Short mmCIF file of C-alpha atoms in Angstrom, two decimals:
data_model
loop_
_atom_site.label_atom_id
_atom_site.label_comp_id
_atom_site.label_asym_id
_atom_site.label_seq_id
_atom_site.Cartn_x
_atom_site.Cartn_y
_atom_site.Cartn_z
CA MET A 81 -39.16 -199.46 -97.40
CA PRO A 82 -40.22 -201.58 -100.19
CA PHE A 83 -40.24 -205.43 -99.65
CA PRO A 84 -37.31 -207.17 -100.80
CA PRO A 85 -37.91 -209.92 -103.52
CA VAL A 86 -39.72 -212.94 -102.34
CA ALA A 87 -36.74 -215.16 -103.58
CA ASP A 88 -34.70 -213.65 -100.74
CA ALA A 89 -37.03 -215.33 -98.32
CA LEU A 90 -35.31 -217.69 -95.81
CA GLN A 91 -35.35 -221.32 -95.85
CA HIS A 92 -35.24 -221.59 -92.25
CA PRO A 93 -37.60 -220.54 -90.95
CA ASN A 94 -39.28 -221.28 -94.25
CA GLY A 95 -40.75 -217.94 -95.86
CA LEU A 96 -39.42 -215.34 -93.46
CA LEU A 97 -38.77 -212.35 -95.60
CA ALA A 98 -38.39 -208.96 -93.54
CA SER A 99 -39.29 -207.57 -90.32
CA GLY A 100 -40.76 -204.04 -88.99
CA GLY A 101 -42.92 -201.61 -91.01
CA ASP A 102 -46.66 -201.27 -90.29
CA LEU A 103 -49.85 -202.76 -90.77
CA SER A 104 -51.38 -199.89 -92.90
CA PRO A 105 -53.80 -200.67 -95.59
CA PRO A 106 -51.32 -199.70 -98.42
CA ARG A 107 -48.54 -201.65 -97.10
CA LEU A 108 -50.86 -204.84 -96.30
CA LEU A 109 -52.19 -204.75 -100.07
CA ASP A 110 -48.72 -204.49 -101.39
CA ALA A 111 -47.83 -207.28 -99.59
CA TYR A 112 -50.78 -209.57 -100.68
CA ARG A 113 -50.07 -208.50 -104.37
CA ARG A 114 -46.59 -209.83 -103.79
CA GLY A 115 -47.51 -213.00 -102.30
CA ILE A 116 -46.63 -211.69 -98.92
CA PHE A 117 -48.32 -211.87 -95.65
CA PRO A 118 -47.78 -210.57 -91.92
CA TRP A 119 -47.65 -213.43 -88.99
CA PHE A 120 -46.15 -212.63 -85.74
CA SER A 121 -46.68 -213.36 -82.20
CA PRO A 122 -47.30 -210.34 -79.27
CA GLY A 123 -44.11 -208.93 -78.40
CA GLU A 124 -42.49 -209.52 -81.74
CA PRO A 125 -42.07 -207.01 -84.53
CA ILE A 126 -44.06 -207.37 -87.52
CA LEU A 127 -42.95 -210.13 -89.48
CA TRP A 128 -43.59 -210.78 -93.29
CA TRP A 129 -43.42 -214.26 -94.96
CA SER A 130 -43.82 -215.70 -98.31
CA PRO A 131 -42.79 -219.39 -97.97
CA ASP A 132 -42.03 -222.06 -100.68
CA PRO A 133 -43.78 -224.14 -101.22
CA ARG A 134 -47.23 -222.79 -100.74
CA MET A 135 -50.39 -224.08 -99.43
CA VAL A 136 -53.27 -223.34 -101.61
CA LEU A 137 -56.71 -224.52 -102.63
CA PHE A 138 -58.02 -224.79 -105.99
CA PRO A 139 -61.65 -224.27 -105.66
CA ALA A 140 -62.58 -227.37 -107.96
CA GLU A 141 -60.40 -229.69 -105.68
CA PHE A 142 -62.26 -228.99 -102.38
CA ASP A 143 -62.55 -232.52 -101.06
CA CYS A 144 -66.02 -232.59 -99.34
CA SER A 145 -66.56 -235.84 -97.26
CA HIS A 146 -69.83 -238.02 -97.49
CA SER A 147 -70.90 -236.60 -94.23
CA LEU A 148 -69.98 -233.10 -95.00
CA LYS A 149 -72.16 -233.30 -98.14
CA LYS A 150 -74.96 -234.45 -96.15
CA THR A 151 -74.65 -231.20 -94.16
CA LEU A 152 -74.35 -229.05 -96.70
CA ARG A 153 -77.73 -230.79 -98.56
CA LYS A 154 -79.57 -230.42 -95.48
CA GLY A 155 -78.88 -226.95 -95.08
CA HIS A 156 -79.52 -226.71 -91.43
CA TYR A 157 -77.62 -223.24 -91.03
CA GLU A 158 -77.41 -219.92 -92.74
CA ILE A 159 -74.55 -218.70 -94.88
CA ARG A 160 -73.67 -214.77 -94.36
CA THR A 161 -70.85 -212.75 -95.60
CA ASP A 162 -69.42 -209.56 -93.97
CA SER A 163 -72.30 -209.38 -91.25
CA ALA A 164 -69.96 -209.91 -88.42
CA PHE A 165 -66.42 -209.34 -89.56
CA GLU A 166 -64.75 -208.55 -86.16
CA ARG A 167 -66.61 -211.09 -84.46
CA VAL A 168 -65.16 -214.05 -86.86
CA MET A 169 -61.87 -212.39 -86.23
CA ARG A 170 -62.04 -212.40 -82.38
CA ALA A 171 -63.53 -216.02 -82.60
CA CYS A 172 -60.55 -217.00 -84.73
CA ALA A 173 -58.07 -215.51 -82.01
CA ASP A 174 -59.88 -217.38 -79.19
CA ARG A 175 -57.77 -220.57 -78.65
CA PRO A 176 -57.29 -220.94 -75.05
CA GLY A 177 -54.03 -222.55 -73.71
CA LYS A 178 -52.68 -222.32 -77.61
CA GLY A 179 -52.04 -218.62 -77.87
CA THR A 180 -52.79 -216.60 -81.17
CA TRP A 181 -51.13 -214.32 -83.59
CA ILE A 182 -54.44 -212.47 -84.05
CA THR A 183 -53.21 -209.32 -81.77
CA ALA A 184 -55.44 -206.58 -81.05
CA GLU A 185 -53.19 -204.81 -83.46
CA MET A 186 -53.85 -207.32 -86.37
CA ILE A 187 -57.67 -206.87 -85.79
CA ASP A 188 -57.58 -203.26 -85.99
CA ALA A 189 -55.52 -203.41 -89.35
CA TYR A 190 -57.93 -206.07 -90.78
CA CYS A 191 -61.20 -204.25 -89.71
CA GLU A 192 -59.67 -201.19 -91.45
CA LEU A 193 -59.40 -203.55 -94.55
CA HIS A 194 -62.96 -204.58 -94.23
CA ARG A 195 -64.18 -201.22 -94.09
CA LEU A 196 -62.31 -200.42 -97.35
CA GLY A 197 -63.83 -203.39 -99.06
CA TYR A 198 -60.97 -205.95 -99.43
CA ALA A 199 -61.21 -208.13 -96.24
CA HIS A 200 -64.30 -210.23 -95.94
CA SER A 201 -65.69 -212.80 -93.46
CA VAL A 202 -67.73 -215.96 -94.26
CA GLU A 203 -70.04 -216.84 -91.55
CA VAL A 204 -71.99 -219.98 -90.64
CA TRP A 205 -75.15 -219.24 -88.39
CA MET A 206 -77.08 -222.12 -86.77
CA ASN A 207 -80.06 -221.21 -84.43
CA GLY A 208 -79.16 -217.39 -84.37
CA GLU A 209 -75.56 -217.92 -83.20
CA LEU A 210 -72.24 -217.77 -84.96
CA ALA A 211 -71.47 -221.26 -85.17
CA GLY A 212 -68.06 -221.09 -87.41
CA GLY A 213 -66.26 -219.05 -90.18
CA LEU A 214 -63.43 -217.69 -91.69
CA TYR A 215 -61.99 -214.55 -92.87
CA GLY A 216 -59.31 -213.21 -95.44
CA VAL A 217 -58.55 -210.66 -98.19
CA ALA A 218 -59.96 -210.73 -101.70
CA LEU A 219 -57.90 -209.21 -104.61
CA GLY A 220 -59.23 -209.90 -107.99
CA GLY A 221 -59.52 -213.71 -108.38
CA MET A 222 -57.32 -214.17 -105.43
CA PHE A 223 -58.78 -215.12 -101.95
CA TYR A 224 -56.05 -214.98 -99.30
CA GLY A 225 -57.46 -217.11 -96.48
CA GLU A 226 -56.18 -215.90 -92.98
CA SER A 227 -57.81 -218.07 -90.34
CA MET A 228 -61.04 -220.02 -89.53
CA PHE A 229 -62.68 -221.35 -86.36
CA SER A 230 -65.59 -223.72 -85.29
CA ARG A 231 -67.95 -223.44 -82.41
CA GLN A 232 -70.30 -226.24 -83.60
CA ARG A 233 -69.37 -229.28 -85.62
CA ASP A 234 -67.99 -228.52 -89.32
CA GLY A 235 -68.68 -224.76 -88.83
CA SER A 236 -65.27 -224.07 -90.46
CA LYS A 237 -65.52 -226.61 -93.09
CA ILE A 238 -69.02 -225.34 -94.00
CA ALA A 239 -67.52 -221.85 -94.48
CA LEU A 240 -64.60 -223.19 -96.70
CA ALA A 241 -67.05 -225.50 -98.55
CA HIS A 242 -69.12 -222.34 -99.58
CA LEU A 243 -66.14 -220.16 -100.21
CA ALA A 244 -64.52 -222.59 -102.66
CA ALA A 245 -67.98 -223.06 -104.53
CA GLN A 246 -68.65 -219.30 -104.63
CA TRP A 247 -65.18 -218.43 -105.87
CA GLN A 248 -65.48 -221.28 -108.42
CA HIS A 249 -68.82 -219.62 -109.34
CA TRP A 250 -67.32 -216.13 -109.94
CA HIS A 251 -63.91 -216.93 -111.19
CA GLY A 252 -64.02 -220.46 -112.74
CA THR A 253 -61.00 -222.62 -112.90
CA ARG A 254 -58.71 -219.50 -112.67
CA GLY A 255 -59.59 -218.43 -109.13
CA LEU A 256 -57.20 -219.61 -106.22
CA ILE A 257 -57.56 -219.81 -102.52
CA ASP A 258 -54.42 -219.06 -100.49
CA CYS A 259 -53.93 -221.30 -97.28
CA GLN A 260 -50.37 -219.96 -96.61
CA MET A 261 -49.09 -222.68 -94.77
CA HIS A 262 -49.24 -226.61 -94.84
CA THR A 263 -51.60 -228.44 -92.02
CA LEU A 264 -52.99 -231.77 -91.93
CA HIS A 265 -56.27 -230.46 -91.75
CA LEU A 266 -56.45 -228.20 -94.80
CA ALA A 267 -54.81 -230.96 -96.93
CA SER A 268 -57.50 -233.16 -95.64
CA LEU A 269 -59.91 -230.72 -97.21
CA GLY A 270 -58.15 -230.66 -100.79
CA ALA A 271 -55.70 -227.85 -100.23
CA ARG A 272 -51.91 -228.82 -101.66
CA GLU A 273 -48.54 -227.13 -101.93
CA ILE A 274 -47.21 -225.49 -105.07
CA PRO A 275 -43.86 -223.93 -105.73
CA ARG A 276 -43.35 -220.15 -104.73
CA THR A 277 -42.57 -219.23 -108.21
CA GLU A 278 -45.66 -220.95 -109.50
CA PHE A 279 -48.01 -219.12 -106.78
CA VAL A 280 -46.60 -215.50 -107.38
CA ALA A 281 -46.86 -215.96 -110.99
CA ARG A 282 -50.56 -216.81 -110.54
CA VAL A 283 -51.12 -214.12 -107.97
CA GLN A 284 -49.81 -211.53 -110.58
CA GLU A 285 -52.50 -213.06 -112.95
CA LEU A 286 -55.24 -213.07 -110.56
CA ILE A 287 -55.10 -209.52 -108.93
CA ASN A 288 -55.73 -208.23 -112.14
CA CYS A 289 -58.88 -210.00 -112.77
CA THR A 290 -62.42 -207.90 -112.23
CA PRO A 291 -62.98 -207.79 -108.56
CA VAL A 292 -66.33 -209.15 -107.13
CA ALA A 293 -68.70 -206.17 -106.91
CA ASP A 294 -70.90 -207.79 -104.30
CA PHE A 295 -69.54 -210.27 -101.62
CA ARG A 296 -72.87 -212.02 -100.89
CA PHE A 297 -72.76 -215.94 -101.71
CA GLU A 298 -75.50 -217.82 -103.53
CA PRO A 299 -77.45 -219.46 -100.98
CA ASP A 300 -78.19 -222.55 -102.80
CA LEU A 301 -75.29 -223.73 -104.20
CA PHE A 302 -75.58 -227.14 -102.57
CA GLN A 303 -79.15 -227.77 -102.78
#
């Protein structure tokens, strides 16, 4: 069944559009191309969302604190992409006492998207260990951020800083990083809310941009 128009999404809870279906690659990609994403808890049907407003990060607006700038300049870490995608997902799901929406079903679905070249991980490695990272889906000039984690101080912030800088390097001021829902943490890093109508219009433009052929990051963007 096709998705309803995003304008039909509920106001309470904000953005709930549909339930059911599956997490097959065609359905997931169709959802992202329409500005829709899945988010549901274990035991629930698959729920599909398109909130209004939408939290996004314009890469040039990434707010890098003084301490984070020092960390990025020192470079006492290694940035890798797509070398441990499933490990990143499982690390994002590892939230003791808090629960997670990243179920085994979601991990299987996004690992398949990764195998097909649509889902990617940005990883921060320190002393040979995975210290932080994030994952999401890339379509043209859109990067749909899904989740991030830290095991060392600023691990996720380093990953997002590199993603923002690389996305701007690849797509200029046109590129956009979707953050889905408002959080104080994301707002502190420069993300902001825009109306859903604006978000969907940008998505329709950006998904038609030439996709990145090689999802490898420049190692010296902050040197």
